[in-house]
Amino acid sequence: MVWNQTAYFGPDAIEVIPDELAHRGFGKAFVVSDRVLVDTGVTARVTDLLDSAGFPYTVYSDVQPNPSIENVQSGVAAFQAAGADVLIAIGGGSPQDTCKAIGIVVTNPEFSDIRSLEGVAPTKHPSVPIIAVPTTAGTASETTINYVLTDVERQRKFVCVDPHDIPVLAVVDPKMMATAPRALKVATGLDALTHAIEGYVTQGAWELSDLFHLKAIQVIAGSLAAAADGDEAAMDRMALAQYVAGMGYSNVGLGLVHAMAHPLGAFYSAPHGVANGILLAPVMAFNAPATGEKYRDIAAAFGVEGAHVMPIDEAREAAVSAVAGLTQALGNPTSISEVGATKADVPALAKAAFEDVCAGGNPREASIADIEQLLHDLL
Ligand SMILES: NC(=O)c1ccc[n+]([C@@H]2O[C@H](COP(=O)([O-])OP(=O)(O)OC[C@H]3O[C@@H](n4cnc5c(N)ncnc54)[C@H](O)[C@@H]3O)[C@@H](O)[C@H]2O)c1
Ligand SMILES: [Fe+2]
């Protein structure tokens, strides 16, 4: 099991950053963020601290949502031109993932084509040290061994799995997430819920990962709706719960929801959390026969009375309904046509999902025909 060396949590946690940079002996930071976060002053909340401490930095803010191979390659060139020795990722999953890929390619230049990083890449050297400051309560990229990139030319989203990319330091400050609009809080929260549920039932799950996932499901079930409506205490809990989910799934894998969500991102630029939210309950229903007693715990975590004593079929239905009910109450789309999917694309979407690295962790074997059926039912 691998996580960050050090992590800080809570409102104003970002204030530790200048001291951490000094104690670790760094001389110049390369900040990876995005245009929206720069324009809305979110990035500046950290760079203002660097200014006050007199710590030099360069900002790279060209990252797009669903970041591309080109984002990484131009980021590597900008890092090298900047002469920095530490990376600071400030953003949601897109800047976090771009930052990880930049850090890996700088120390392992034989992977500068980027495509060869897909799957488990045999890199030899740890990334340039990364300080990760998430601005969404969702991906947990700040503590995972994964990053996800988009190959625009081949219309594919691909997952890279590499323990060398884990940020040395994560600073999980819920105030950095507070400016997210409601729809973003909903989408990223549903991503975190998907990590927790897929991680709980994935093939590699075991006692230690179960601890993290079950706790994360319980906290997210009780906090996401209030957090989306701006309740501060609930947002604090979501910031922690998404990280706790990441401590689990990063070490054991995910499943078919993520495998099917990635092509929706690659084909239609569907926001990752929105895609997961559409797919989560239907895929849970498909997986139910292969989940043993685990859906009882999920139902109980959602507050279903008697979940531990009712017949297992009932408990499974209760777990799926609880998740579907939350997704609907939050107003997430419920069909893939709402993100642009068409009947004609279903075979290509299904093939891409079948080949996605996340599909291997799914508790129930799913053929291309099974995936096509799931997609048809969601049009
Ligand atoms: N590395 C991992 O382990 C992992 C896990 C899950 C998902 N992902 C990837 O992460 C990406 C999605 O990340 P995401 O859902 O966090 O969104 P994102 O980083 O793509 O951001 C989406 C939009 O929200 C804006 N935004 C972010 N934080 C904000 C804030 N605090 N206030 C206002 N606006 C804000 C951004 O500027 C951007 O326009 C996808 O590419 C997905 O595949 C990675
Ligand atoms: Fe995800």
Short mmCIF file of N, CA, C and O in Angstrom, two decimals, residues 296 299-300 303-312 314-315 318:
data_model
loop_
_atom_site.label_atom_id
_atom_site.label_comp_id
_atom_site.label_asym_id
_atom_site.label_seq_id
_atom_site.Cartn_x
_atom_site.Cartn_y
_atom_site.Cartn_z
N ARG A 296 -24.60 -5.27 1.25
CA ARG A 296 -25.24 -5.02 2.55
C ARG A 296 -24.57 -3.83 3.24
O ARG A 296 -25.22 -2.96 3.80
N ALA A 299 -25.45 -0.60 1.55
CA ALA A 299 -26.80 -0.16 1.93
C ALA A 299 -26.78 0.40 3.35
O ALA A 299 -27.35 1.47 3.61
N ALA A 300 -26.10 -0.29 4.26
CA ALA A 300 -26.04 0.19 5.65
C ALA A 300 -25.34 1.55 5.72
O ALA A 300 -25.76 2.44 6.46
N GLY A 303 -27.53 4.21 5.25
CA GLY A 303 -28.55 4.36 6.28
C GLY A 303 -29.79 3.49 6.09
O GLY A 303 -30.83 3.75 6.70
N VAL A 304 -29.69 2.45 5.22
CA VAL A 304 -30.85 1.57 5.02
C VAL A 304 -31.03 0.69 6.27
O VAL A 304 -30.12 -0.04 6.65
N GLU A 305 -32.21 0.80 6.90
CA GLU A 305 -32.49 0.04 8.14
C GLU A 305 -32.54 -1.46 7.85
O GLU A 305 -33.11 -1.87 6.83
N GLY A 306 -31.96 -2.26 8.69
CA GLY A 306 -32.05 -3.72 8.57
C GLY A 306 -31.22 -4.30 7.44
O GLY A 306 -31.40 -5.47 7.08
N ALA A 307 -30.29 -3.51 6.88
CA ALA A 307 -29.52 -3.98 5.72
C ALA A 307 -28.76 -5.27 6.04
O ALA A 307 -28.54 -6.09 5.14
N HIS A 308 -28.37 -5.46 7.30
CA HIS A 308 -27.55 -6.62 7.63
C HIS A 308 -28.37 -7.87 7.92
O HIS A 308 -27.80 -8.94 8.09
N VAL A 309 -29.69 -7.76 7.96
CA VAL A 309 -30.51 -8.96 8.24
C VAL A 309 -31.47 -9.31 7.10
O VAL A 309 -32.01 -10.42 7.07
N MET A 310 -31.70 -8.43 6.19
CA MET A 310 -32.66 -8.72 5.10
C MET A 310 -32.05 -9.74 4.12
O MET A 310 -30.83 -9.91 4.08
N PRO A 311 -32.88 -10.42 3.30
CA PRO A 311 -32.34 -11.32 2.29
C PRO A 311 -31.35 -10.56 1.38
O PRO A 311 -31.55 -9.37 1.12
N ILE A 312 -30.33 -11.27 0.93
CA ILE A 312 -29.26 -10.58 0.19
C ILE A 312 -29.77 -9.88 -1.07
O ILE A 312 -29.31 -8.77 -1.40
N GLU A 314 -32.57 -8.43 -1.51
CA GLU A 314 -33.18 -7.16 -1.08
C GLU A 314 -32.10 -6.13 -0.72
O GLU A 314 -32.21 -4.95 -1.06
N ALA A 315 -31.07 -6.61 -0.04
CA ALA A 315 -29.98 -5.70 0.36
C ALA A 315 -29.29 -5.13 -0.88
O ALA A 315 -28.94 -3.94 -0.94
N ALA A 318 -31.46 -2.58 -2.40
CA ALA A 318 -31.46 -1.36 -1.57
C ALA A 318 -30.21 -0.53 -1.81
O ALA A 318 -30.27 0.71 -1.88
#
